[in-house]
Amino acid sequence: MRSKRQAERQALSECKKKGGSKCILDVSYFDQCAILVTGDKKYSVHTAISVERASEIGMRQCSNDDTNCRVYYTNCSVPQLVR
């Protein structure tokens, strides 16, 4: 998306289209990747330059506080050329 506001609206719209009734935004990001890590008790969202790096951070944090941690969702924004 071209703006943060537009991206956030689109994300909430997609959540609702997929059946979400209590959709919230945990993070906005650009020119990087985001992941959602979930365990038995809670979830966390992390961003970094790559899915691999964000996953390392998220899994390390989750395994300190929770059990059965796994990466549930990943996505990267597409870099845009600015002239």
Short mmCIF file of N, CA and C in Angstrom, two decimals:
data_model
loop_
_atom_site.label_atom_id
_atom_site.label_comp_id
_atom_site.label_asym_id
_atom_site.label_seq_id
_atom_site.Cartn_x
_atom_site.Cartn_y
_atom_site.Cartn_z
N MET A 1 0.83 -1.18 0.00
CA MET A 1 0.00 0.00 0.00
C MET A 1 0.89 1.25 0.00
N ARG A 2 0.35 2.32 -0.48
CA ARG A 2 1.13 3.55 -0.58
C ARG A 2 1.18 4.33 0.74
N SER A 3 0.29 4.04 1.66
CA SER A 3 0.32 4.76 2.94
C SER A 3 0.04 3.79 4.08
N LYS A 4 0.48 4.18 5.27
CA LYS A 4 0.24 3.38 6.46
C LYS A 4 -1.26 3.23 6.71
N ARG A 5 -1.98 4.32 6.57
CA ARG A 5 -3.43 4.30 6.81
C ARG A 5 -4.14 3.33 5.85
N GLN A 6 -3.77 3.39 4.58
CA GLN A 6 -4.37 2.51 3.58
C GLN A 6 -4.04 1.05 3.89
N ALA A 7 -2.81 0.77 4.27
CA ALA A 7 -2.39 -0.59 4.59
C ALA A 7 -3.15 -1.13 5.81
N GLU A 8 -3.31 -0.29 6.82
CA GLU A 8 -4.02 -0.73 8.03
C GLU A 8 -5.49 -1.02 7.73
N ARG A 9 -6.11 -0.17 6.93
CA ARG A 9 -7.52 -0.42 6.54
C ARG A 9 -7.65 -1.73 5.78
N GLN A 10 -6.72 -1.97 4.85
CA GLN A 10 -6.75 -3.19 4.05
C GLN A 10 -6.56 -4.42 4.94
N ALA A 11 -5.64 -4.34 5.89
CA ALA A 11 -5.39 -5.47 6.79
C ALA A 11 -6.63 -5.81 7.61
N LEU A 12 -7.29 -4.80 8.15
CA LEU A 12 -8.51 -5.04 8.93
C LEU A 12 -9.62 -5.60 8.05
N SER A 13 -9.72 -5.09 6.84
CA SER A 13 -10.73 -5.58 5.90
C SER A 13 -10.50 -7.06 5.58
N GLU A 14 -9.25 -7.43 5.31
CA GLU A 14 -8.92 -8.83 5.01
C GLU A 14 -9.22 -9.73 6.20
N CYS A 15 -8.93 -9.27 7.40
CA CYS A 15 -9.22 -10.04 8.60
C CYS A 15 -10.71 -10.32 8.71
N LYS A 16 -11.51 -9.30 8.50
CA LYS A 16 -12.97 -9.45 8.59
C LYS A 16 -13.50 -10.37 7.50
N LYS A 17 -12.94 -10.26 6.29
CA LYS A 17 -13.36 -11.13 5.18
C LYS A 17 -13.09 -12.59 5.49
N LYS A 18 -12.05 -12.84 6.29
CA LYS A 18 -11.69 -14.22 6.64
C LYS A 18 -12.41 -14.70 7.89
N GLY A 19 -13.40 -13.92 8.37
CA GLY A 19 -14.20 -14.35 9.50
C GLY A 19 -13.84 -13.74 10.83
N GLY A 20 -12.86 -12.87 10.86
CA GLY A 20 -12.48 -12.24 12.12
C GLY A 20 -13.56 -11.31 12.63
N SER A 21 -13.88 -11.41 13.89
CA SER A 21 -14.90 -10.54 14.48
C SER A 21 -14.29 -9.55 15.48
N LYS A 22 -13.06 -9.79 15.90
CA LYS A 22 -12.38 -8.91 16.85
C LYS A 22 -10.99 -8.57 16.31
N CYS A 23 -10.94 -8.11 15.08
CA CYS A 23 -9.67 -7.82 14.42
C CYS A 23 -9.01 -6.59 15.03
N ILE A 24 -7.72 -6.71 15.32
CA ILE A 24 -6.93 -5.58 15.82
C ILE A 24 -5.59 -5.56 15.09
N LEU A 25 -4.95 -4.41 15.09
CA LEU A 25 -3.63 -4.29 14.50
C LEU A 25 -2.59 -4.32 15.61
N ASP A 26 -1.62 -5.22 15.48
CA ASP A 26 -0.54 -5.30 16.45
C ASP A 26 0.70 -4.54 15.97
N VAL A 27 0.88 -4.46 14.65
CA VAL A 27 2.08 -3.83 14.12
C VAL A 27 1.82 -3.34 12.70
N SER A 28 2.44 -2.24 12.36
CA SER A 28 2.49 -1.76 10.98
C SER A 28 3.96 -1.78 10.58
N TYR A 29 4.24 -2.11 9.32
CA TYR A 29 5.63 -2.21 8.91
C TYR A 29 5.77 -1.87 7.44
N PHE A 30 6.96 -1.42 7.06
CA PHE A 30 7.26 -1.18 5.65
C PHE A 30 8.71 -1.54 5.39
N ASP A 31 8.96 -2.03 4.19
CA ASP A 31 10.30 -2.42 3.77
C ASP A 31 10.96 -3.40 4.74
N GLN A 32 10.15 -4.32 5.26
CA GLN A 32 10.67 -5.36 6.15
C GLN A 32 9.66 -6.50 6.23
N CYS A 33 9.93 -7.45 7.07
CA CYS A 33 9.06 -8.62 7.22
C CYS A 33 8.47 -8.66 8.63
N ALA A 34 7.31 -9.25 8.73
CA ALA A 34 6.64 -9.41 10.02
C ALA A 34 6.26 -10.88 10.19
N ILE A 35 6.30 -11.33 11.44
CA ILE A 35 5.90 -12.70 11.75
C ILE A 35 5.05 -12.69 13.01
N LEU A 36 4.21 -13.69 13.13
CA LEU A 36 3.43 -13.91 14.34
C LEU A 36 3.85 -15.26 14.89
N VAL A 37 4.30 -15.27 16.12
CA VAL A 37 4.70 -16.50 16.81
C VAL A 37 3.65 -16.78 17.87
N THR A 38 3.23 -18.02 17.95
CA THR A 38 2.26 -18.40 18.97
C THR A 38 2.77 -19.60 19.77
N GLY A 39 2.37 -19.64 21.02
CA GLY A 39 2.70 -20.75 21.90
C GLY A 39 1.42 -21.23 22.57
N ASP A 40 1.55 -21.98 23.65
CA ASP A 40 0.36 -22.48 24.35
C ASP A 40 -0.38 -21.38 25.11
N LYS A 41 0.32 -20.32 25.54
CA LYS A 41 -0.30 -19.31 26.39
C LYS A 41 -0.54 -17.97 25.70
N LYS A 42 0.30 -17.60 24.76
CA LYS A 42 0.18 -16.27 24.18
C LYS A 42 0.80 -16.22 22.79
N TYR A 43 0.73 -15.04 22.19
CA TYR A 43 1.35 -14.82 20.88
C TYR A 43 2.14 -13.52 20.93
N SER A 44 3.04 -13.35 19.94
CA SER A 44 3.78 -12.10 19.81
C SER A 44 4.04 -11.85 18.33
N VAL A 45 4.22 -10.58 18.01
CA VAL A 45 4.49 -10.16 16.64
C VAL A 45 5.85 -9.48 16.61
N HIS A 46 6.64 -9.79 15.57
CA HIS A 46 7.98 -9.23 15.45
C HIS A 46 8.25 -8.81 14.01
N THR A 47 9.09 -7.80 13.84
CA THR A 47 9.50 -7.37 12.51
C THR A 47 11.02 -7.38 12.44
N ALA A 48 11.51 -7.58 11.22
CA ALA A 48 12.96 -7.55 10.97
C ALA A 48 13.18 -7.47 9.47
N ILE A 49 14.42 -7.41 9.07
CA ILE A 49 14.80 -7.29 7.67
C ILE A 49 14.43 -8.53 6.85
N SER A 50 14.28 -9.68 7.52
CA SER A 50 13.93 -10.93 6.83
C SER A 50 13.02 -11.76 7.71
N VAL A 51 12.32 -12.71 7.09
CA VAL A 51 11.48 -13.65 7.85
C VAL A 51 12.35 -14.45 8.80
N GLU A 52 13.51 -14.86 8.33
CA GLU A 52 14.41 -15.67 9.16
C GLU A 52 14.83 -14.92 10.42
N ARG A 53 15.21 -13.66 10.26
CA ARG A 53 15.66 -12.88 11.43
C ARG A 53 14.50 -12.62 12.38
N ALA A 54 13.34 -12.24 11.86
CA ALA A 54 12.18 -12.01 12.71
C ALA A 54 11.78 -13.30 13.44
N SER A 55 11.88 -14.42 12.75
CA SER A 55 11.56 -15.71 13.36
C SER A 55 12.52 -16.05 14.49
N GLU A 56 13.82 -15.79 14.28
CA GLU A 56 14.80 -16.03 15.34
C GLU A 56 14.44 -15.24 16.60
N ILE A 57 14.14 -13.97 16.42
CA ILE A 57 13.80 -13.10 17.55
C ILE A 57 12.53 -13.60 18.23
N GLY A 58 11.49 -13.86 17.44
CA GLY A 58 10.21 -14.29 18.00
C GLY A 58 10.28 -15.62 18.70
N MET A 59 10.96 -16.59 18.10
CA MET A 59 11.06 -17.92 18.71
C MET A 59 11.88 -17.88 19.98
N ARG A 60 12.95 -17.07 20.00
CA ARG A 60 13.76 -16.95 21.22
C ARG A 60 12.92 -16.38 22.36
N GLN A 61 12.19 -15.32 22.07
CA GLN A 61 11.36 -14.70 23.11
C GLN A 61 10.27 -15.66 23.57
N CYS A 62 9.61 -16.30 22.64
CA CYS A 62 8.52 -17.22 23.00
C CYS A 62 9.04 -18.38 23.85
N SER A 63 10.16 -18.97 23.47
CA SER A 63 10.65 -20.14 24.21
C SER A 63 11.11 -19.78 25.62
N ASN A 64 11.38 -18.51 25.88
CA ASN A 64 11.71 -18.08 27.24
C ASN A 64 10.48 -18.03 28.14
N ASP A 65 9.30 -17.80 27.55
CA ASP A 65 8.07 -17.57 28.33
C ASP A 65 6.97 -18.59 28.11
N ASP A 66 7.10 -19.46 27.11
CA ASP A 66 5.95 -20.27 26.70
C ASP A 66 6.44 -21.64 26.23
N THR A 67 5.52 -22.50 25.85
CA THR A 67 5.84 -23.82 25.32
C THR A 67 5.14 -24.02 23.97
N ASN A 68 5.60 -25.00 23.21
CA ASN A 68 5.05 -25.32 21.90
C ASN A 68 5.01 -24.10 20.97
N CYS A 69 6.09 -23.35 20.95
CA CYS A 69 6.18 -22.15 20.12
C CYS A 69 6.31 -22.53 18.65
N ARG A 70 5.66 -21.75 17.81
CA ARG A 70 5.75 -21.95 16.37
C ARG A 70 5.46 -20.64 15.64
N VAL A 71 6.03 -20.50 14.47
CA VAL A 71 5.72 -19.34 13.62
C VAL A 71 4.40 -19.64 12.93
N TYR A 72 3.42 -18.82 13.17
CA TYR A 72 2.06 -19.03 12.66
C TYR A 72 1.82 -18.28 11.36
N TYR A 73 2.44 -17.11 11.19
CA TYR A 73 2.19 -16.26 10.02
C TYR A 73 3.45 -15.48 9.67
N THR A 74 3.70 -15.33 8.39
CA THR A 74 4.80 -14.48 7.93
C THR A 74 4.34 -13.66 6.73
N ASN A 75 4.92 -12.48 6.58
CA ASN A 75 4.65 -11.65 5.40
C ASN A 75 5.75 -10.60 5.31
N CYS A 76 6.09 -10.22 4.10
CA CYS A 76 7.07 -9.15 3.87
C CYS A 76 6.45 -8.08 3.00
N SER A 77 6.76 -6.84 3.30
CA SER A 77 6.30 -5.76 2.44
C SER A 77 7.24 -5.67 1.24
N VAL A 78 6.71 -5.19 0.16
CA VAL A 78 7.48 -5.06 -1.06
C VAL A 78 8.17 -3.70 -1.08
N PRO A 79 9.49 -3.67 -1.21
CA PRO A 79 10.16 -2.38 -1.27
C PRO A 79 9.69 -1.58 -2.48
N GLN A 80 9.57 -0.29 -2.31
CA GLN A 80 9.18 0.58 -3.41
C GLN A 80 10.32 1.51 -3.78
N LEU A 81 10.56 1.66 -5.06
CA LEU A 81 11.58 2.57 -5.55
C LEU A 81 11.06 4.00 -5.41
N VAL A 82 11.82 4.83 -4.73
CA VAL A 82 11.47 6.23 -4.56
C VAL A 82 12.39 7.06 -5.42
N ARG A 83 11.81 7.87 -6.28
CA ARG A 83 12.63 8.68 -7.19
C ARG A 83 12.54 10.12 -6.82
#
